[in-house]
PDB file of C-alpha atoms in Angstrom:
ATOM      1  CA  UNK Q 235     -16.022  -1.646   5.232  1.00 72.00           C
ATOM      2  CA  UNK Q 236     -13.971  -3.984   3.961  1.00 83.00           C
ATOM      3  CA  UNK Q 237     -11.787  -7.068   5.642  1.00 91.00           C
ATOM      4  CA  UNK Q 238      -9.337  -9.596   5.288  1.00 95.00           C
ATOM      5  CA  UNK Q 239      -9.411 -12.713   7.454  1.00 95.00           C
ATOM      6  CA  UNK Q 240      -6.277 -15.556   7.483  1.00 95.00           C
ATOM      7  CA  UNK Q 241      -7.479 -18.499   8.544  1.00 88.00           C
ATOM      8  CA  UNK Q 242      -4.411 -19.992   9.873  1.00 89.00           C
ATOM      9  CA  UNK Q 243      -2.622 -18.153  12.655  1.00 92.00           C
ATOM     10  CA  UNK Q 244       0.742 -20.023  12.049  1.00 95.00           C
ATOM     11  CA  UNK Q 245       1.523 -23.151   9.983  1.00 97.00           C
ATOM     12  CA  UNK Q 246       3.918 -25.871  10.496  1.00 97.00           C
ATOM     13  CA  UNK Q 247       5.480 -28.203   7.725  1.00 97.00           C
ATOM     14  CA  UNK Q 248       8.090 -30.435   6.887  1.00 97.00           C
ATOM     15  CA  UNK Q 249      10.044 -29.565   3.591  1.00 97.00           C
ATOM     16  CA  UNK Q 250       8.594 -30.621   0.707  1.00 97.00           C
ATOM     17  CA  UNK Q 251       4.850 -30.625   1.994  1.00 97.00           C
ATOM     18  CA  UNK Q 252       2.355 -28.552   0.193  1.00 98.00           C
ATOM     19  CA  UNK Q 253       1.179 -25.531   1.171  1.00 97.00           C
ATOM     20  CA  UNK Q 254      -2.315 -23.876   1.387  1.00 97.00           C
ATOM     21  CA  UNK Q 255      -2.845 -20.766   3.351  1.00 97.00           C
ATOM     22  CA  UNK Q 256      -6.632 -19.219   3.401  1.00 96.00           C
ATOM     23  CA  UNK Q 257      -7.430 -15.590   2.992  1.00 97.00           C
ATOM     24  CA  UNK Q 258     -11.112 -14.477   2.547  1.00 96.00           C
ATOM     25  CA  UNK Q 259     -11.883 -10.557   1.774  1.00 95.00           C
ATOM     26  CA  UNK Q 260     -15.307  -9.297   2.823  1.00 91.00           C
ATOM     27  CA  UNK Q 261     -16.010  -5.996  -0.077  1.00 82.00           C
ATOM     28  CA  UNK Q 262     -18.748  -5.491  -2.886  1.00 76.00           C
ATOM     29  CA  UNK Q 263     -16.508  -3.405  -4.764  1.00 81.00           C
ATOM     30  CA  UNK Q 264     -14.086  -4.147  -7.645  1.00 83.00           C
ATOM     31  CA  UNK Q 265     -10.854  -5.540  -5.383  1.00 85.00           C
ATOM     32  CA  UNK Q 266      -7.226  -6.044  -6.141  1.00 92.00           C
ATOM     33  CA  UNK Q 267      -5.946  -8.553  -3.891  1.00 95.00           C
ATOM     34  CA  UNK Q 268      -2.332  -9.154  -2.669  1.00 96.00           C
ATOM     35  CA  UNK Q 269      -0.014 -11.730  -0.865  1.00 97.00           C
ATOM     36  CA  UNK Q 270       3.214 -10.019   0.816  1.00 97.00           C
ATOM     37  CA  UNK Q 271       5.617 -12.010   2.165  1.00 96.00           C
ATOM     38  CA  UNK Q 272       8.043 -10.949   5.172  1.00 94.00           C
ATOM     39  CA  UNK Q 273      11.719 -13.311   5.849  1.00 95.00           C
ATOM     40  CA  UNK Q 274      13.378 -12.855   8.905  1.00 92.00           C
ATOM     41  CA  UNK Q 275      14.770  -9.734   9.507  1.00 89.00           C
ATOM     42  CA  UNK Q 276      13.575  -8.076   6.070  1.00 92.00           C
ATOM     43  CA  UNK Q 277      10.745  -5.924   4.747  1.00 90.00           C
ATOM     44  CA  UNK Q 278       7.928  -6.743   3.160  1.00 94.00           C
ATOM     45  CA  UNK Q 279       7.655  -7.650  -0.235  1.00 94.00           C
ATOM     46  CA  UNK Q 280       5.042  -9.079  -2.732  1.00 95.00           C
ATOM     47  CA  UNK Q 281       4.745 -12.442  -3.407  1.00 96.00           C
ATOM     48  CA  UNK Q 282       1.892 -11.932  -5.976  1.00 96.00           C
ATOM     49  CA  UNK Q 283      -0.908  -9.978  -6.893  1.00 95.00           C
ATOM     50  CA  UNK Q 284      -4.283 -10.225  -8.888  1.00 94.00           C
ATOM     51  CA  UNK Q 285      -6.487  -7.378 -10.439  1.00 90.00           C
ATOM     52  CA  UNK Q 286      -8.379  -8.865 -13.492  1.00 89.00           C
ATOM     53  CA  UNK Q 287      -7.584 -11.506 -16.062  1.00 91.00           C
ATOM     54  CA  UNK Q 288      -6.851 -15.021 -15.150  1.00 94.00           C
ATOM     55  CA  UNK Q 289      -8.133 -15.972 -11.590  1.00 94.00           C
ATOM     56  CA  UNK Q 290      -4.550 -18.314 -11.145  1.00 96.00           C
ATOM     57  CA  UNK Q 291      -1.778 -16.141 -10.460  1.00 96.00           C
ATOM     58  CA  UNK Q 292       1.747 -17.003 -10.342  1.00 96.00           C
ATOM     59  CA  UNK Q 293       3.984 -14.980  -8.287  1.00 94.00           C
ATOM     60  CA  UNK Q 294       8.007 -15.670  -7.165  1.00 93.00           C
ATOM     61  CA  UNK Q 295       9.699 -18.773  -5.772  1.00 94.00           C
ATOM     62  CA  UNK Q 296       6.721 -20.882  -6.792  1.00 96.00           C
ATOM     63  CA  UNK Q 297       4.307 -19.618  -5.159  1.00 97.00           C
ATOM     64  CA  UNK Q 298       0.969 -19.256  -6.630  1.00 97.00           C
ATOM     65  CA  UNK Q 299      -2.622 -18.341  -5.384  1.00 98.00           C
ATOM     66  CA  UNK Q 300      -6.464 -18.565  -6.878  1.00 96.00           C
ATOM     67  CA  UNK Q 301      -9.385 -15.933  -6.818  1.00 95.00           C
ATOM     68  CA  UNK Q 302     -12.699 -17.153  -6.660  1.00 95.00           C
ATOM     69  CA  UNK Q 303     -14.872 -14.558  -6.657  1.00 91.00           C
ATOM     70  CA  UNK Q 304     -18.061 -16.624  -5.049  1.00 92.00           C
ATOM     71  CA  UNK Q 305     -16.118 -17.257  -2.507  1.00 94.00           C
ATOM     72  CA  UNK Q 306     -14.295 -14.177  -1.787  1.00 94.00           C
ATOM     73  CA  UNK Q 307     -11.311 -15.578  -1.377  1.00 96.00           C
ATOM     74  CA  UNK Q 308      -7.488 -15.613  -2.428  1.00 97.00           C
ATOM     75  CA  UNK Q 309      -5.645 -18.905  -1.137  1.00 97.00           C
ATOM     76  CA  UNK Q 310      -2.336 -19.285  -1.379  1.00 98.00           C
ATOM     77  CA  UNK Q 311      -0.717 -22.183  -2.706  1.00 98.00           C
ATOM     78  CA  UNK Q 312       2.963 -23.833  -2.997  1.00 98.00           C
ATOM     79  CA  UNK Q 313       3.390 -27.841  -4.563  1.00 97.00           C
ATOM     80  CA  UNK Q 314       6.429 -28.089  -2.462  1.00 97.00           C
ATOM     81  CA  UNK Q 315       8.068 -25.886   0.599  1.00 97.00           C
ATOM     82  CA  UNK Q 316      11.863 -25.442   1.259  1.00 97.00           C
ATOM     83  CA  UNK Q 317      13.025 -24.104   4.336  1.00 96.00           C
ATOM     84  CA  UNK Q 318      13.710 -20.770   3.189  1.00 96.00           C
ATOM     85  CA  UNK Q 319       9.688 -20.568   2.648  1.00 97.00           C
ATOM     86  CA  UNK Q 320       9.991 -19.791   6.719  1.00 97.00           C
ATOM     87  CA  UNK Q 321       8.462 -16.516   6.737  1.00 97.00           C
ATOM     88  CA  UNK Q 322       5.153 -14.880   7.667  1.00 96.00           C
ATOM     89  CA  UNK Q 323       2.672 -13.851   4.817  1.00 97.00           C
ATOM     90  CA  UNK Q 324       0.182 -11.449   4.799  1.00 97.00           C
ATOM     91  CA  UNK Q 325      -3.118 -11.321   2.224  1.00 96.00           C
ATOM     92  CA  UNK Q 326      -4.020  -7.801   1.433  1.00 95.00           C
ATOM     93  CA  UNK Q 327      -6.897  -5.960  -0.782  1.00 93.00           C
ATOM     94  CA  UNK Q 328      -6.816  -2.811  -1.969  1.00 90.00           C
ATOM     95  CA  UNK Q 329     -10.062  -0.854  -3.359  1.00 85.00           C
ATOM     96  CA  UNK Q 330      -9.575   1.821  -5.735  1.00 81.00           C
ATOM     97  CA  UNK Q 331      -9.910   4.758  -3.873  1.00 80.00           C
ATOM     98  CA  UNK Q 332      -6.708   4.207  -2.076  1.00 77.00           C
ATOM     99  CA  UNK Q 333      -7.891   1.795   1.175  1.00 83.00           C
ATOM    100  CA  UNK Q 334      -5.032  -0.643   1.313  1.00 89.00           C
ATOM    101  CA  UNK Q 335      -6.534  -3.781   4.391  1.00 92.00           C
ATOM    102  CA  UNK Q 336      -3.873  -6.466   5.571  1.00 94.00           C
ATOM    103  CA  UNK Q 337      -5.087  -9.606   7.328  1.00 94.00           C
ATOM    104  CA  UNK Q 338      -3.496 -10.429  10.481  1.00 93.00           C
ATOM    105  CA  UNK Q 339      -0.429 -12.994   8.906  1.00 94.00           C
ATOM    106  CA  UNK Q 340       0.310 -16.427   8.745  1.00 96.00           C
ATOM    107  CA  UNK Q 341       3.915 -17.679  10.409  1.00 96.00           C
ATOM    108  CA  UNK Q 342       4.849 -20.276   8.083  1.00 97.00           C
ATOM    109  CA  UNK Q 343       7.406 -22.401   9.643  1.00 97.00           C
ATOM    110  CA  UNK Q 344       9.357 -25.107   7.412  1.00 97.00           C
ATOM    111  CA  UNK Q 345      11.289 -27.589   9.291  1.00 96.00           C
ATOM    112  CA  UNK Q 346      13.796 -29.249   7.458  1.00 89.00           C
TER     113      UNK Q 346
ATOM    114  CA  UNK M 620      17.774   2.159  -6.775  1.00 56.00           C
ATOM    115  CA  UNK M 621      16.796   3.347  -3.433  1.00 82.00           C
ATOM    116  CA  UNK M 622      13.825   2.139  -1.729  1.00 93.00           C
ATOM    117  CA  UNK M 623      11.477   3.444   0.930  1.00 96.00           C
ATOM    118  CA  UNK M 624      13.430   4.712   3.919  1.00 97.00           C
ATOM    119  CA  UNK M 625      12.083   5.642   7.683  1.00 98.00           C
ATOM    120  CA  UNK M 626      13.569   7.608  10.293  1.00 97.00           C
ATOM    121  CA  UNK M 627      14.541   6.900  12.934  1.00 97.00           C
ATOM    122  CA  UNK M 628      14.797   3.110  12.810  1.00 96.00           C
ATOM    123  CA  UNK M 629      13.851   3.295  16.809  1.00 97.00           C
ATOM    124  CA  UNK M 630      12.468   5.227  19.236  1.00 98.00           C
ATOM    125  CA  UNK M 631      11.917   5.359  23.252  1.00 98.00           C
ATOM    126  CA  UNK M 632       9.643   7.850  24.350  1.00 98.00           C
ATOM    127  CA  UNK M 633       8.027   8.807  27.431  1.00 97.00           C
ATOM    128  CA  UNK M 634       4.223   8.825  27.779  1.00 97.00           C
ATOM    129  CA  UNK M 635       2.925  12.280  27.137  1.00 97.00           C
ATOM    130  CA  UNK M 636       5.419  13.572  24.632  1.00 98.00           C
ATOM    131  CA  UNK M 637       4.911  14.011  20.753  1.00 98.00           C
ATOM    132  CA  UNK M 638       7.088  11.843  18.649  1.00 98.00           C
ATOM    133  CA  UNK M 639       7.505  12.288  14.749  1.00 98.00           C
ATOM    134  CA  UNK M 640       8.322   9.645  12.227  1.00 98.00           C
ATOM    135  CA  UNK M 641       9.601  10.481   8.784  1.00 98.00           C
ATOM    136  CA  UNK M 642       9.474   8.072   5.629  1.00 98.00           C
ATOM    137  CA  UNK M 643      11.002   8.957   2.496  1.00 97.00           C
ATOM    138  CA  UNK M 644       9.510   7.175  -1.034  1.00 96.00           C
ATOM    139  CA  UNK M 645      10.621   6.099  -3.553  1.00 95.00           C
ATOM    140  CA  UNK M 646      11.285   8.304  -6.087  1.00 93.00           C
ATOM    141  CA  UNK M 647       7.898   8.917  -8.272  1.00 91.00           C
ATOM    142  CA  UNK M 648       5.677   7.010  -5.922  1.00 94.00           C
ATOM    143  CA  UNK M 649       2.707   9.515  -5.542  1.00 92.00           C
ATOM    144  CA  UNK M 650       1.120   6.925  -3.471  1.00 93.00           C
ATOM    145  CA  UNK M 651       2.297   6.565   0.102  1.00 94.00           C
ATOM    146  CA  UNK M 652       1.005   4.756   3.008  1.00 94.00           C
ATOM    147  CA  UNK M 653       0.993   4.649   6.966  1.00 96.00           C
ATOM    148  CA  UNK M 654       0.399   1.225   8.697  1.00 96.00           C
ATOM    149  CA  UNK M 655       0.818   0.597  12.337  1.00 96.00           C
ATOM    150  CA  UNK M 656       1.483  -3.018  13.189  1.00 93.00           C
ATOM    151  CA  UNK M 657       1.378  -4.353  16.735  1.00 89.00           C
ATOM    152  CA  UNK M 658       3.299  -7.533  18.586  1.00 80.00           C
ATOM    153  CA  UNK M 659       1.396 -10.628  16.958  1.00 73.00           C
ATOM    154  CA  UNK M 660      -0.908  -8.519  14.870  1.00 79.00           C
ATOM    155  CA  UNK M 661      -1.529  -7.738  11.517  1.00 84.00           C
ATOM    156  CA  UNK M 662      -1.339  -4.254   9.197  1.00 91.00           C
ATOM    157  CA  UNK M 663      -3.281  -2.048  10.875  1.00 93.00           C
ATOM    158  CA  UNK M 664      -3.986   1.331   7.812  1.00 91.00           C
ATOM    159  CA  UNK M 665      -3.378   4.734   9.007  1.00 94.00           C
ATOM    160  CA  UNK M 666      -3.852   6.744   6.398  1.00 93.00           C
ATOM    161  CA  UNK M 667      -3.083   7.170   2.776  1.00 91.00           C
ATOM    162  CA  UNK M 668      -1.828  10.123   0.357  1.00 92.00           C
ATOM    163  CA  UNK M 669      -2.280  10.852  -3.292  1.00 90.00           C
ATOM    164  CA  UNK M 670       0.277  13.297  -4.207  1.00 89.00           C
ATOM    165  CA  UNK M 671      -0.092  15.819  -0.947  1.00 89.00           C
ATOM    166  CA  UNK M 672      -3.664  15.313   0.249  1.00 89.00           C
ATOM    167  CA  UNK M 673      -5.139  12.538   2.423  1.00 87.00           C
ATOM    168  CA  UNK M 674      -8.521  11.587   0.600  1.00 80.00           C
ATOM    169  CA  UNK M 675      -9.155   9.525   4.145  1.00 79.00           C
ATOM    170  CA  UNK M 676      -8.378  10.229   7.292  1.00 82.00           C
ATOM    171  CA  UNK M 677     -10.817   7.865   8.982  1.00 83.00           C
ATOM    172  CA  UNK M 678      -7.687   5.052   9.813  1.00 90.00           C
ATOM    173  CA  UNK M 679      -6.132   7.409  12.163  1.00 94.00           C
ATOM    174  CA  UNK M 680      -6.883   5.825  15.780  1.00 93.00           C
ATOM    175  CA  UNK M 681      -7.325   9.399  17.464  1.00 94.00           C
ATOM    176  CA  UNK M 682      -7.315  13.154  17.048  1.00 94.00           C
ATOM    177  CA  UNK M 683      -3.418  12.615  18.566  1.00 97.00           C
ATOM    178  CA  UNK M 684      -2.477  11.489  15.354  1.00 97.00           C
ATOM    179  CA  UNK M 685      -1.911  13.606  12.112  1.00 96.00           C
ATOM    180  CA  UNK M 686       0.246  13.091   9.051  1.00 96.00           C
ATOM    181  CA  UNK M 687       1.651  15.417   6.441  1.00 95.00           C
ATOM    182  CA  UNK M 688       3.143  14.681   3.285  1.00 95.00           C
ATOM    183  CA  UNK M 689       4.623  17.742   1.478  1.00 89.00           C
ATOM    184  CA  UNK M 690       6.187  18.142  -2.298  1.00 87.00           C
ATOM    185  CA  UNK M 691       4.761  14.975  -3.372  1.00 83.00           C
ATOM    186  CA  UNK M 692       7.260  12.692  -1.323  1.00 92.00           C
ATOM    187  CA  UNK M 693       8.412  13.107   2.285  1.00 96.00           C
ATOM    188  CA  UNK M 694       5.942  12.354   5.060  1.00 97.00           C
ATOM    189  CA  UNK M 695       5.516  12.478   8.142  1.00 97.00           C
ATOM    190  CA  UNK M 696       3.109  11.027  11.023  1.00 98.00           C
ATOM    191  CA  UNK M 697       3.168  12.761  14.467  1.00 98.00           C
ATOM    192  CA  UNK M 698       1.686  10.961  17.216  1.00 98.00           C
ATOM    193  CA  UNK M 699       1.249  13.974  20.030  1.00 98.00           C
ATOM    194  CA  UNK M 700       0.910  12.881  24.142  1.00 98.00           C
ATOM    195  CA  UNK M 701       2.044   9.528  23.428  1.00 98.00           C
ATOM    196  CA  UNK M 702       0.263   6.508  25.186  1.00 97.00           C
ATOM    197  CA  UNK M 703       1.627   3.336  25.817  1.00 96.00           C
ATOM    198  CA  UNK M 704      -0.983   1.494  23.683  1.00 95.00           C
ATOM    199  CA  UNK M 705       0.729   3.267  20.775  1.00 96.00           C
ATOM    200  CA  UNK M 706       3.602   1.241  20.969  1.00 96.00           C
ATOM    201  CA  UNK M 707       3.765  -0.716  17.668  1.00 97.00           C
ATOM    202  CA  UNK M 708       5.466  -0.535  14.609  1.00 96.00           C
ATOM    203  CA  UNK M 709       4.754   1.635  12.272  1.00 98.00           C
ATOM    204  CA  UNK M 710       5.462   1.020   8.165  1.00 97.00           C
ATOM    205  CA  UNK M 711       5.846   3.457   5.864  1.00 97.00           C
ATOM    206  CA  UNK M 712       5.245   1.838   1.955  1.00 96.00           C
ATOM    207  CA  UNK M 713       4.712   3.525  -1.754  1.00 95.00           C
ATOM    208  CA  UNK M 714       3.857   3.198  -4.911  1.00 94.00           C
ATOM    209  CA  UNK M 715       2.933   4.229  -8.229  1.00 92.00           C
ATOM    210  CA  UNK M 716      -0.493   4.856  -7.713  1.00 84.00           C
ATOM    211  CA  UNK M 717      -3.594   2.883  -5.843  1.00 79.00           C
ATOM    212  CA  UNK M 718      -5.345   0.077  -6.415  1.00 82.00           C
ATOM    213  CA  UNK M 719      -3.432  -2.682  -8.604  1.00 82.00           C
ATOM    214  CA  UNK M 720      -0.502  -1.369  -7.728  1.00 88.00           C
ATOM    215  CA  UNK M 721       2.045  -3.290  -5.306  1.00 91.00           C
ATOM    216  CA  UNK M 722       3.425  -1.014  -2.622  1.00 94.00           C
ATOM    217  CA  UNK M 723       7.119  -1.405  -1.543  1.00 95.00           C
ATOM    218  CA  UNK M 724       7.491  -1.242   2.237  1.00 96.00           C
ATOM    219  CA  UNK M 725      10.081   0.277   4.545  1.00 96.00           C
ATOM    220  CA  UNK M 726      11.994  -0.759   6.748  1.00 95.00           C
ATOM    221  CA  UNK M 727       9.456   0.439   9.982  1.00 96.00           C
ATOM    222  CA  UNK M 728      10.149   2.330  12.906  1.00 97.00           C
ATOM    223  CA  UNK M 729      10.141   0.949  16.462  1.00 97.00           C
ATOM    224  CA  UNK M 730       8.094   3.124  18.676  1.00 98.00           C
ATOM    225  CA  UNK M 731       8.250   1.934  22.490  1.00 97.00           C
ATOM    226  CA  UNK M 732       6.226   4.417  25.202  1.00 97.00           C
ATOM    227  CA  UNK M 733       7.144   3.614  28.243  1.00 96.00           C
TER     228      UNK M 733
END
């Protein structure tokens, strides 16, 4: 079966600190991992996404994130957070036989 | 163009009665998926459809839930003798297919049991 775990339950930062938020996947299969991100008050949407190719991905508003495949994980990465970063962000992988696993969220909350 | 829509945006129910949530795709998504999330936690999958059929139905928390999708888009989940622990939110997404592909969520529907 497989898993997603976020390390961080919710995140504090001042604006303009760097951001790192853990996600580790537990499947042996081929995976295609996600980040979603949910504002306030809107629906999720994705942030970025990697299937194959080059392990550093670069999704919207800056944010990017690394696979490494020894260490089964997918972090998520920003140089530098604005306010309107303030959101909470999800880490997903899909198999491909249609099983679609969310970890629990990160609450990212940028003071400014 | 349109996105993924769910009906009704809320809904109070009393324990023991069924309760039926519709999501509409977007057009040409033959992927669609049910999530239930609950206060504080994460994406919790339901089930999933390919075109009409449901390859797995092991996501489904109990034999009180079932989902349908017919003609390749709308679906619905029914949640029959409602329980109070099956208040949540439940999200309705789609896409072009599984695997790489990104799904585009709805909006969610509210479900309180009280």
């Amino acid at each position: 079966a497989q898993s997603v775990s976020q390390h961080n339950h919710h995140v504090i930062l001042s604006e303009a600190a760097s951001l790192e938020l853990g996600c580790n996947y537990s499947y042996g299969g081929t995976v295609n991992l996600f980040w979603y991100v949910q504002y306030p008050g809107q629906h999720l949407q994705l942030l970025l996404k990697y299937f194959s190719g080059d392990p550093l991905v670069k999704g919207i508003k800056g944010f990017e994130a690394e696979f490494i495949k020894s260490k089964f994980s997918f972090n998520l990465r920003k140089p530098s957070v604005q306010w309107s970063d303030t959101a909470e962000y999800f880490c997903a992988v899909n198999d491909n036989a249609g099983k679609s696993t969310f970890g629990d969220g990160t609450t990212l909350t940028v003071k400014p | 163009g349109a996105g993924v829509s769910q009906s009704p945006s809320n809904k109070v129910t009393e324990k023991g009665k069924d309760v039926e949530l519709r999501c509409d795709p977007i057009s040409g998504h033959t992927a669609l998926y049910w999530y239930r999330q609950s206060l504080g936690q994460g994406l919790e999958f339901l089930i999933y459809f390919q075109g009409n059929s449901a390859p797995d139905k092991s996501g489904l928390p109990s034999d009180r839930f079932s989902a349908e999708r017919t003609g390749g888009s709308v679906s619905t989940l029914t949640i029959q003798r409602t329980q109070q622990e099956d208040s949540a939110v439940y999200l309705c997404a789609s896409s072009l297919g599984q695997g790489a592909h990104e799904q585009y969520f709805g909006p969610g529907t509210r479900l309180t049991v009280t």
